[in-house]
Amino acid sequence: MKLQQLKYLCEIVKQNLNLTKAANALHTSQPGVSRQIQLLEQELGIEIFTRHGKRITHITQPGAAILEIAQKMLRDADNLKKIGQEFNDKESGTLIIATTHTQARYVLPPTIKRFIKRYPRIRLSLRQGSPTEISSWVSSGEADLAIATEAIELFDELIMLPCYEWNRSVIVPPQHPLLEIEELTLEALAQYAIVTYDFAFTGRSKINQAFAAKGLKPNVVLTALDADVIKTYVEIGLGVGILAKMAFDTERDTGLRVIDAAHLFEPSTTRIGIRRDSYIRHYIYDFIEMFAAHLDMDTVKGLLENPERLLSSVVSHK
Amino acid sequence: MKLQQLKYLCEIVKQNLNLTKAANALHTSQPGVSRQIQLLEQELGIEIFTRHGKRITHITQPGAAILEIAQKMLRDADNLKKIGQEFNDKESGTLIIATTHTQARYVLPPTIKRFIKRYPRIRLSLRQGSPTEISSWVSSGEADLAIATEAIELFDELIMLPCYEWNRSVIVPPQHPLLEIEELTLEALAQYAIVTYDFAFTGRSKINQAFAAKGLKPNVVLTALDADVIKTYVEIGLGVGILAKMAFDTERDTGLRVIDAAHLFEPSTTRIGIRRDSYIRHYIYDFIEMFAAHLDMDTVKGLLENPERLLSSVVSHK
DNA sequence: ATGACTTACGATAAGCGTAAAAATA
DNA sequence: TATTTTTACGCTTATCGTAAGTCAT
């Protein structure tokens, strides 16, 4: 059994059981891939794929079990290489951060500025996506860290490190009636058309919960994937916006007025997601600490080894 | 990077950094092993071993990190092979049980009898050792299951499945004064020389605790590794014995008298220990269920995935 | 001087890529 | 017929084992 065979196997699955595409992705020849898979099947004494004549159609039940372990082994092989790099040159390497629009645009910039100054030789890249995509990237090893607010608790190979709590603001055009009210209420909000996040994003469910708890049905006229779209439509008068507090920039967003709404909704917690069994290089610990000062290396290491402890720390945030 | 290189690496460490012995154990030549390790070090860009001239003396810090992952990968490779066997022939394979004298001699026989009748083509082997040895065998993959009472909670890659509770009996020669007492007490026991288990074994600590709690200092004149030695010395009048209840056989041990002592000591729980990340073949689940009827396949799978749940079930046993 | 690892080298075997064949859709 | 996988074959490369060399204890 060879690691390369396992790599071939994983790539074939990744390419939807298309051997030709897998061979291309692996920069090698189809016959070679075909052959190695046959050898692997022969050695394990199992048909990993079901074939209709000469066409691969499905993965078999044992094949799926084998795939899972193979993926794990390849991740471990990557970890070995990372250890090598780590001890060779602690200042160089790559860091791939998967995150959402809100984080990338409004939260991460200062941290990233500090990081690239401290580690100029690290190739840093940001990958933007939905919370679900983000999680799956980290889960599959395509990214090192996920930074988001929702839907990252679903993957249980990810450890979620709570970073900070935040809440919402309401934004309205200048001279909007809501600006006259003494204290903003959900009832008042519900009288206007609302522009806010899409369901999968940025604590949207907390917004729904708050209205539902009071028996209110908010009139949501637009669900956007990011705060900039929300702002745009609030500016043209489509409705009032509900967005993350940190997504409002007093200096830049001069065409809008902001009303704090922290008393109306449950706070949300932004978390860093990280694979449980990945080898974490020194500068990654450093990045995490730059982003959330309480998450120093020892703390993170402790949480990675004893994920149960997370429960208590998360609860204490609520 | 090749799996074989990792295998070489692990074997060298296992053989106390002796390359020659490792090569012999691997049925290959020293130069081959030497070369492959060099290639691995070169590929990872790391010195795995420190050498004094041409002699390997220590493993380096990164080397230790690499070793750990390498071992994990090799275990996964074994799991792949096991999956192959599992789907080829569910009725054949091997099962290595690491256990203590008490279990092997007094508890396991009926279960094993049933098992070999049900699975005549499984090569079953028992390996007897101290609780610590047992745990390390399972931990390293040399054995599939550990069955014992103590000291197996220490390895955190092992999941411990509670099987049954038991307590002690006191054994004495015929016509011993203790047989006349209405209800046995620790105070009464403490007046006689005591023969019992060695510290590492079979709930010995529970015995110490019970005496200590009453401020008694038992006069332990012999600590044995197994119940048969205890019986022998009780028979020749060295003292009274304290041993696991199930280790007394009314039919066979005719030269001794037994007094129940379950009210004097905290009960102990016998557990099955199993590696968290091992692939568990069908017949192993079956064996576990034969040994402890409440541990059916679904239950065990659940516990392996969510070890936290064990805590509650263990607590409820106390 | 013995034990232990590394280097050198020839034989064997494994893997790769091109070309051709087979089989599905 | 076009796409995809398998088989065939020659070439390159890597691996293994023996033998010789080098370095500590």
XYZ file of C-alpha atoms (C1' of nucleotides) in Angstrom:
686
model
C 0.000 0.000 0.000
C 1.381 3.371 -0.947
C 0.431 6.867 0.028
C 0.275 7.779 -3.609
C -2.433 5.225 -4.214
C -4.462 6.806 -1.452
C -3.875 10.206 -2.982
C -5.115 8.954 -6.319
C -8.166 7.463 -4.650
C -9.073 10.717 -2.919
C -8.601 12.730 -6.061
C -10.832 10.418 -8.069
C -13.593 10.862 -5.528
C -13.015 14.586 -5.479
C -13.408 14.644 -9.263
C -16.745 12.844 -9.080
C -15.323 9.439 -9.945
C -13.835 10.704 -13.168
C -10.481 9.044 -13.562
C -9.400 11.213 -16.455
C -9.955 14.465 -14.597
C -8.270 13.043 -11.546
C -5.214 12.160 -13.600
C -5.074 15.687 -14.967
C -5.430 17.212 -11.542
C -2.601 14.985 -10.363
C -0.419 15.858 -13.341
C -0.003 12.272 -14.373
C -1.390 9.824 -16.900
C -4.761 8.089 -16.723
C -3.304 4.620 -17.136
C -1.053 5.196 -14.166
C -3.959 6.166 -11.966
C -6.073 3.303 -13.218
C -3.298 0.864 -12.544
C -2.563 2.079 -9.027
C -6.197 1.898 -8.047
C -6.356 -1.638 -9.350
C -3.287 -2.535 -7.347
C -4.792 -1.000 -4.238
C -8.031 -2.859 -4.720
C -6.089 -6.040 -5.262
C -3.979 -5.583 -2.153
C -6.955 -4.833 0.055
C -8.930 -7.566 -1.657
C -11.821 -5.190 -2.196
C -13.573 -3.442 -5.007
C -13.466 0.186 -4.041
C -15.525 1.308 -7.008
C -18.420 -0.333 -8.793
C -17.949 -0.349 -12.542
C -20.407 -0.728 -15.378
C -18.131 -2.352 -17.877
C -15.304 0.140 -18.027
C -17.047 3.059 -16.439
C -16.764 3.932 -12.765
C -20.218 4.626 -11.413
C -20.265 4.415 -7.632
C -18.085 3.985 -4.626
C -18.757 0.776 -2.730
C -19.562 0.586 0.950
C -16.116 -0.652 1.965
C -14.687 1.829 -0.501
C -16.295 4.669 1.411
C -14.827 3.382 4.661
C -11.423 3.172 3.042
C -11.754 6.634 1.554
C -12.372 8.149 4.934
C -9.270 6.652 6.460
C -7.246 7.460 3.367
C -8.187 11.112 3.658
C -7.139 11.104 7.265
C -3.802 9.582 6.379
C -3.156 12.160 3.694
C -3.914 14.952 6.117
C -1.427 13.399 8.493
C 1.120 13.257 5.706
C 0.564 16.958 5.216
C 1.064 17.474 8.904
C 4.425 15.756 8.640
C 5.471 18.148 5.929
C 4.264 21.074 7.990
C 6.393 19.936 10.897
C 9.335 19.855 8.558
C 8.713 23.409 7.400
C 8.067 24.575 10.917
C 11.472 23.520 12.125
C 13.233 24.674 9.028
C 11.992 28.197 8.910
C 9.475 29.404 11.410
C 8.999 32.654 9.522
C 7.905 31.303 6.185
C 4.947 29.291 5.071
C 1.333 29.823 4.105
C -1.806 30.715 5.974
C -5.184 30.348 4.339
C -8.044 31.990 6.155
C -11.589 31.174 5.166
C -14.036 33.788 6.280
C -17.198 35.707 5.555
C -17.666 39.114 4.065
C -18.334 40.793 7.394
C -15.154 39.519 8.962
C -13.015 40.081 5.906
C -14.186 43.623 5.331
C -14.802 45.034 8.781
C -13.013 42.959 11.379
C -9.941 41.279 10.013
C -8.026 44.132 8.361
C -6.223 45.409 11.505
C -5.230 41.896 12.528
C -4.001 41.050 9.074
C -2.048 44.277 8.859
C -0.230 43.398 12.066
C 0.312 39.840 10.942
C 1.903 40.573 7.592
C 4.144 43.117 9.227
C 5.296 40.569 11.785
C 5.556 37.712 9.248
C 6.353 39.295 5.901
C 7.447 35.971 4.404
C 4.220 34.109 5.124
C 2.004 33.813 2.098
C -1.341 34.854 3.489
C -4.522 34.332 1.543
C -8.144 35.028 2.334
C -10.929 32.938 0.961
C -14.386 34.342 1.187
C -17.457 32.166 1.345
C -20.624 31.281 3.180
C -20.281 29.891 6.696
C -20.982 26.419 5.359
C -18.385 26.652 2.618
C -15.857 28.041 5.042
C -16.323 25.170 7.424
C -16.003 22.568 4.733
C -12.797 24.150 3.446
C -11.179 23.942 6.828
C -12.650 20.538 7.379
C -11.070 19.258 4.184
C -7.764 21.007 4.783
C -8.148 23.491 1.934
C -7.955 26.304 4.481
C -6.222 26.572 7.829
C -8.665 28.699 9.777
C -12.338 29.497 9.555
C -13.542 32.762 11.016
C -17.276 33.203 11.164
C -20.267 33.450 13.382
C -22.718 30.761 12.384
C -23.000 27.240 11.124
C -19.502 26.244 12.031
C -20.580 24.165 14.967
C -21.893 21.546 12.603
C -18.630 19.931 11.629
C -17.434 17.941 14.563
C -13.866 17.603 13.357
C -13.640 21.359 13.812
C -12.850 22.937 17.133
C -14.513 26.289 17.597
C -12.664 28.901 19.603
C -14.860 31.759 20.826
C -13.243 35.095 19.961
C -15.598 37.938 20.746
C -19.244 38.803 21.147
C -21.058 41.380 19.108
C -24.539 42.601 18.414
C -26.520 44.473 15.802
C -27.179 48.032 14.823
C -30.084 49.385 12.894
C -29.269 51.732 10.044
C -31.707 54.164 8.509
C -31.589 57.041 6.065
C -31.218 60.544 7.576
C -34.415 62.022 8.973
C -36.027 58.622 9.366
C -38.861 58.523 11.956
C -37.039 55.846 13.973
C -34.372 58.395 14.834
C -36.958 60.309 16.861
C -37.900 57.457 19.154
C -36.411 57.491 22.633
C -35.565 53.823 22.840
C -35.722 51.521 19.886
C -38.081 48.527 20.227
C -38.748 45.480 18.096
C -42.345 46.572 17.741
C -41.238 49.868 16.219
C -38.824 48.113 13.914
C -41.468 45.678 12.736
C -43.493 48.554 11.310
C -40.922 49.157 8.600
C -39.623 47.150 5.702
C -36.415 45.455 6.766
C -33.213 44.755 4.884
C -30.846 42.260 6.513
C -28.660 39.217 6.088
C -29.413 36.000 4.322
C -30.405 33.090 6.515
C -27.073 31.325 6.453
C -25.153 34.406 7.517
C -23.883 36.402 10.394
C -26.250 35.604 13.181
C -29.378 35.996 11.109
C -31.131 33.363 13.189
C -30.732 35.495 16.319
C -32.694 38.235 14.556
C -35.513 35.862 13.690
C -35.586 34.515 17.217
C -35.945 37.952 18.753
C -38.935 38.867 16.610
C -40.533 35.447 16.991
C -40.209 35.633 20.772
C -42.458 38.701 20.737
C -44.881 37.243 18.243
C -43.806 39.732 15.610
C -43.493 39.036 11.914
C -40.858 41.323 10.464
C -41.375 42.393 6.871
C -38.031 41.411 5.395
C -37.940 42.793 1.873
C -34.357 41.937 1.014
C -31.910 39.381 2.322
C -28.343 40.164 1.374
C -25.129 38.234 1.636
C -23.167 41.176 2.925
C -23.473 44.473 4.756
C -22.574 46.633 1.770
C -25.603 45.499 -0.153
C -27.758 46.169 2.890
C -26.393 49.697 3.176
C -26.940 50.390 -0.485
C -30.609 49.531 -0.321
C -31.182 51.359 2.928
C -29.672 54.429 1.297
C -32.109 54.303 -1.597
C -34.963 54.004 0.872
C -36.011 50.380 0.436
C -36.259 49.956 4.208
C -34.318 49.978 7.446
C -31.268 47.769 7.817
C -30.242 45.418 10.573
C -26.577 44.522 10.461
C -23.589 43.719 12.590
C -22.509 46.698 14.644
C -18.921 46.508 13.451
C -20.109 46.676 9.846
C -21.026 50.342 10.230
C -18.248 52.816 9.638
C -19.136 56.242 11.040
C -16.605 58.015 8.900
C -17.359 56.406 5.617
C -21.088 55.737 5.817
C -22.079 59.385 5.915
C -25.335 58.867 4.041
C -26.766 56.737 6.846
C -27.641 57.044 10.511
C -27.015 54.285 13.013
C -29.091 53.250 16.051
C -27.681 50.766 18.521
C -29.818 47.639 18.796
C -27.798 45.577 21.226
C -30.691 45.479 23.677
C -33.014 43.886 21.153
C -31.140 40.775 20.120
C -29.149 38.003 21.697
C -25.467 38.650 21.157
C -23.619 36.439 18.693
C -20.166 34.992 19.151
C -17.596 35.054 16.398
C -15.391 32.012 16.454
C -12.267 30.656 14.892
C -12.688 27.158 13.552
C -9.724 24.862 13.285
C -9.290 21.195 12.461
C -8.862 19.071 15.517
C -6.031 16.946 14.164
C -4.068 19.453 12.148
C -0.523 20.380 12.969
C -0.632 24.020 13.886
C 2.400 26.052 13.063
C 3.782 28.685 15.331
C 2.632 31.644 13.296
C -0.908 30.314 13.208
C -1.038 30.384 16.980
C 0.278 33.903 16.724
C -2.416 34.915 14.288
C -5.111 33.555 16.546
C -3.721 35.486 19.478
C -3.518 38.658 17.399
C -7.177 38.231 16.532
C -8.370 37.295 20.007
C -5.894 38.193 22.696
C -7.221 35.699 25.228
C -6.479 32.785 22.889
C -2.766 32.395 23.483
C -0.890 29.296 22.381
C -1.279 27.386 25.629
C -4.983 28.074 25.800
C -5.549 26.956 22.232
C -3.469 23.835 22.702
C -5.457 23.013 25.790
C -8.749 23.470 23.996
C -7.627 21.372 21.055
C -6.774 18.518 23.351
C -9.839 18.818 25.571
C -12.654 20.146 23.444
C -15.110 19.526 26.291
C -13.779 22.558 28.081
C -15.078 24.667 25.241
C -18.613 23.987 26.332
C -18.158 25.753 29.621
C -16.413 28.728 28.057
C -19.111 29.081 25.434
C -21.842 28.897 28.002
C -20.213 31.615 30.022
C -20.442 33.880 27.021
C -24.204 33.723 26.889
C 7.317 10.216 1.519
C 6.485 6.559 1.760
C 4.668 4.525 4.320
C 7.582 2.172 4.444
C 9.873 4.934 5.595
C 7.502 5.662 8.431
C 7.411 1.979 9.285
C 11.193 1.915 9.426
C 11.204 4.984 11.625
C 8.777 3.487 14.111
C 10.646 0.233 14.274
C 13.946 1.968 14.932
C 12.415 3.777 17.860
C 10.807 0.576 19.063
C 14.243 -1.079 19.004
C 15.760 1.653 21.139
C 17.319 3.492 18.209
C 19.239 0.442 17.117
C 19.160 0.413 13.346
C 20.572 -3.070 13.042
C 17.926 -4.651 15.229
C 15.246 -2.697 13.469
C 16.435 -4.016 10.119
C 16.311 -7.564 11.444
C 12.848 -7.085 12.865
C 11.749 -5.735 9.495
C 13.364 -8.615 7.603
C 15.464 -6.341 5.488
C 19.005 -5.048 5.317
C 20.521 -2.328 7.490
C 21.689 -0.232 4.564
C 18.177 -0.125 3.196
C 16.793 1.140 6.466
C 19.580 3.647 6.851
C 19.030 4.946 3.368
C 15.277 5.311 3.692
C 15.607 7.219 6.934
C 18.075 9.533 5.281
C 15.692 10.065 2.405
C 12.877 10.808 4.805
C 14.992 13.266 6.737
C 16.009 14.873 3.485
C 12.460 15.166 2.216
C 11.178 16.669 5.443
C 14.291 18.792 5.716
C 14.783 17.681 9.278
C 17.174 15.591 11.306
C 14.962 13.080 12.988
C 17.792 11.529 14.973
C 20.846 13.067 16.558
C 23.998 11.181 15.709
C 27.370 11.057 17.404
C 29.511 10.362 14.410
C 27.795 7.306 13.001
C 25.874 6.295 16.052
C 22.247 7.203 16.609
C 21.870 8.497 20.130
C 18.653 10.448 20.516
C 15.505 11.410 18.739
C 15.243 15.128 18.062
C 12.330 17.291 19.105
C 10.811 17.511 15.628
C 11.634 13.831 15.234
C 9.422 13.010 18.182
C 6.581 15.018 16.681
C 7.035 13.200 13.409
C 7.185 9.843 15.116
C 3.851 10.398 16.754
C 2.090 11.185 13.511
C 3.894 8.370 11.739
C 2.606 5.892 14.287
C -0.891 7.180 13.791
C -0.608 6.797 10.054
C 0.625 3.240 10.356
C -2.278 2.373 12.594
C -4.578 3.821 9.979
C -2.864 1.725 7.339
C -3.606 -1.296 9.496
C -7.190 -0.186 9.727
C -7.378 -0.145 5.944
C -6.201 -3.715 5.815
C -8.695 -4.682 8.466
C -11.500 -3.191 6.423
C -10.337 -5.283 3.516
C -10.438 -8.443 5.583
C -13.750 -7.497 7.116
C -15.498 -7.319 3.780
C -13.759 -10.331 2.392
C -14.590 -12.768 5.105
C -16.435 -11.635 8.167
C -15.852 -14.947 9.873
C -12.090 -15.028 9.804
C -9.436 -12.858 11.318
C -7.632 -12.464 14.603
C -8.592 -11.196 18.012
C -5.946 -10.467 20.593
C -7.218 -9.920 24.094
C -4.912 -8.466 26.690
C -6.072 -9.212 30.191
C -5.127 -10.000 33.765
C -4.930 -13.286 35.530
C -8.243 -12.854 37.334
C -10.163 -12.190 34.139
C -8.388 -14.838 32.124
C -8.803 -17.561 34.703
C -12.150 -16.874 36.342
C -14.225 -14.606 34.167
C -13.404 -14.960 30.509
C -13.620 -18.735 29.936
C -17.403 -18.908 29.342
C -17.333 -15.927 26.985
C -14.395 -17.316 25.074
C -16.017 -20.706 24.817
C -19.079 -19.144 23.236
C -16.960 -16.982 20.978
C -14.808 -19.720 19.492
C -17.889 -21.809 18.925
C -19.540 -18.948 17.051
C -16.361 -17.928 15.187
C -14.280 -21.068 14.781
C -12.112 -19.465 12.107
C -11.014 -16.484 14.171
C -7.547 -16.851 15.598
C -8.091 -15.867 19.184
C -5.191 -15.232 21.484
C -4.976 -14.148 25.071
C -2.110 -12.123 26.380
C -1.714 -11.927 30.099
C -0.056 -9.004 31.810
C -0.321 -6.309 34.412
C -2.983 -3.645 33.934
C -0.313 -1.210 32.784
C 1.148 -3.613 30.258
C -2.289 -4.486 28.988
C -3.152 -0.876 28.390
C 0.042 -0.159 26.560
C -0.447 -3.177 24.310
C -3.841 -1.992 23.220
C -2.599 1.539 23.019
C 0.144 0.510 20.626
C -2.067 -1.790 18.608
C -0.388 -4.995 19.717
C -3.683 -6.140 21.172
C -7.278 -5.394 20.207
C -8.979 -5.333 23.586
C -7.900 -4.781 27.160
C -9.980 -6.314 29.903
C -9.069 -5.289 33.406
C -10.144 -3.383 36.446
C -7.508 -0.814 37.209
C -5.018 1.543 35.694
C -6.540 1.543 32.250
C -7.987 4.993 32.609
C -4.550 6.472 32.256
C -4.168 6.154 28.505
C -6.390 8.720 26.931
C -6.350 7.158 23.498
C -8.202 4.255 25.089
C -11.932 4.252 25.558
C -13.038 2.343 28.623
C -16.336 0.539 28.471
C -17.751 -0.420 31.874
C -18.743 -4.086 31.892
C -19.706 -5.192 35.354
C -19.205 -4.432 39.007
C -17.808 -6.832 41.517
C -16.517 -6.949 45.059
C -14.293 -9.004 47.323
C -14.556 -12.110 49.385
C -12.442 -13.138 52.302
C -11.093 -16.654 52.280
C -9.858 -18.518 55.314
C -8.845 -22.049 56.207
C -11.568 -24.307 57.682
C -12.309 -23.717 61.340
C -10.866 -20.235 61.267
C -12.150 -17.933 64.042
C -13.499 -15.458 61.511
C -16.064 -18.033 60.458
C -17.716 -17.726 63.864
C -18.324 -13.971 63.700
C -21.856 -12.872 62.883
C -20.959 -10.104 60.482
C -17.474 -9.566 59.163
C -15.882 -6.191 59.920
C -12.695 -4.511 58.834
C -11.623 -4.322 62.451
C -11.912 -8.080 62.765
C -10.027 -8.590 59.535
C -7.245 -6.275 60.611
C -6.404 -8.570 63.502
C -5.109 -11.236 61.160
C -2.261 -11.443 58.722
C -3.599 -10.659 55.270
C -2.732 -12.081 51.887
C -3.985 -10.108 48.904
C -3.204 -8.611 45.520
C -0.221 -6.603 44.486
C -0.712 -2.865 44.321
C -1.094 -2.602 40.589
C -3.790 -5.243 40.428
C -7.442 -5.944 40.620
C -8.781 -3.148 42.698
C -6.123 -3.374 45.341
C -6.405 0.356 45.957
C -10.048 -0.039 47.019
C -8.892 -2.404 49.740
C -6.343 0.071 51.024
C -8.894 2.878 50.963
C -11.386 0.946 53.041
C -8.898 0.220 55.793
C -7.458 3.712 55.713
C -10.912 5.253 56.013
C -11.298 3.534 59.385
C -7.789 4.367 60.501
C -6.780 0.714 60.353
C -3.405 -0.558 59.275
C -3.820 -4.033 57.798
C -0.939 -6.401 58.243
C -0.381 -7.476 54.669
C 2.137 -10.291 54.757
C 2.051 -11.257 51.100
C 1.071 -9.399 47.952
C 0.444 -11.715 45.053
C -0.095 -11.148 41.370
C -2.956 -13.603 41.170
C -5.679 -15.289 43.164
C -4.163 -18.767 42.959
C -1.093 -17.707 44.853
C -3.291 -16.060 47.464
C -5.284 -19.257 47.901
C -2.191 -21.358 48.213
C -0.816 -19.301 51.063
C -4.144 -19.066 52.843
C -4.355 -22.843 52.698
C -1.012 -23.285 54.385
C -2.106 -20.883 57.101
C -0.047 -17.793 56.301
C -3.066 -15.573 56.825
C -6.535 -14.705 55.577
C -7.036 -13.815 51.940
C -8.891 -10.963 50.327
C -9.634 -11.564 46.684
C -12.163 -10.934 43.975
C -15.407 -12.757 44.645
C -15.448 -14.419 41.255
C -12.016 -15.859 41.892
C -13.387 -18.310 44.429
C -14.685 -21.561 43.053
C -16.888 -23.373 45.586
C -16.507 -26.709 43.882
C -12.815 -26.679 43.363
C -11.547 -24.757 46.385
C -12.659 -27.310 48.918
C -9.767 -26.634 51.287
C -10.968 -23.100 51.929
C -13.974 -21.300 53.327
C -15.354 -18.099 51.862
C -16.924 -15.092 53.612
C -18.629 -12.407 51.600
C -16.998 -9.008 52.056
C -19.003 -6.874 49.649
C -20.170 -4.627 52.498
C -16.610 -3.742 53.474
C -15.180 -2.365 50.246
C -16.178 -0.067 47.437
C -17.143 -2.121 44.419
C -14.773 -2.152 41.455
C -15.773 -1.958 37.812
C -14.230 -4.206 35.217
C -13.856 -2.489 31.885
C -13.007 -3.230 28.313
C -10.412 -0.893 26.888
C -10.278 -0.222 23.178
C -8.354 2.187 21.008
C -10.388 5.190 20.049
C -9.341 5.248 16.413
C -9.116 1.578 15.582
C -11.308 -0.027 12.992
C -13.422 -2.513 14.881
C -14.400 -5.616 13.051
C -17.797 -7.162 13.339
C -16.742 -10.095 15.460
C -15.044 -7.795 17.948
C -18.322 -6.035 18.589
C -19.813 -9.465 19.009
C -17.192 -10.467 21.525
C -17.812 -7.340 23.560
C -21.519 -8.012 23.612
C -20.946 -11.627 24.623
C -18.853 -10.403 27.529
C -21.159 -7.577 28.589
C -24.648 -7.919 27.178
C -25.498 -4.230 27.515
C -22.625 -3.233 25.222
C -24.179 -3.953 21.850
C -22.691 -2.654 18.642
C -24.684 0.564 18.510
C -23.903 1.408 22.111
C -20.200 0.831 21.622
C -20.124 2.834 18.423
C -21.875 5.665 20.189
C -19.426 5.603 23.063
C -16.450 5.526 20.730
C -17.680 8.625 18.959
C -18.755 10.513 22.072
C -16.458 9.434 24.876
C -17.933 12.139 27.109
C -21.036 10.065 27.565
C -18.927 7.503 29.316
C -18.502 9.822 32.243
C -22.144 9.755 33.115
C -22.407 6.014 32.735
C -19.345 5.477 34.897
C -20.622 7.783 37.561
C -23.915 5.965 37.684
C -22.040 2.825 38.529
C -20.597 4.249 41.675
C 38.750 -4.750 18.077
C 34.066 -5.081 17.936
C 29.750 -3.152 17.063
C 27.100 0.104 14.303
C 25.993 3.148 10.725
C 27.019 4.898 5.945
C 28.597 4.615 1.137
C 29.169 2.031 -3.294
C 27.390 -0.833 -6.760
C 25.075 -4.256 -9.530
C 20.641 -6.761 -10.044
C 15.861 -6.622 -9.709
C 11.494 -4.652 -9.661
C 8.294 -0.971 -9.745
C 6.259 3.097 -11.793
C 5.450 6.200 -15.738
C 3.944 7.636 -20.205
C 2.689 6.705 -25.034
C -0.064 4.055 -27.975
C -3.650 0.969 -28.845
C -7.800 -1.621 -27.512
C -12.295 -2.292 -25.329
C -16.559 -0.849 -23.713
C -20.168 2.354 -22.511
C -23.511 6.126 -23.593
C -19.138 8.346 -32.655
C -17.158 10.290 -28.568
C -15.724 9.560 -24.032
C -13.666 6.847 -20.646
C -11.219 3.099 -18.790
C -8.168 -0.783 -19.396
C -4.265 -3.356 -21.511
C 0.368 -3.500 -23.677
C 5.023 -2.173 -23.948
C 9.337 0.196 -23.620
C 11.764 3.352 -20.781
C 13.241 5.425 -16.603
C 13.763 5.353 -11.841
C 13.873 3.578 -7.362
C 14.772 -0.158 -4.215
C 17.174 -3.995 -2.302
C 20.995 -6.722 -0.833
C 25.918 -7.661 -0.715
C 30.282 -5.924 0.148
C 33.338 -2.495 1.501
C 34.238 1.677 4.177
C 34.106 4.789 8.297
C 33.382 5.997 12.802
C 32.519 5.326 17.959
C 32.881 2.447 22.268
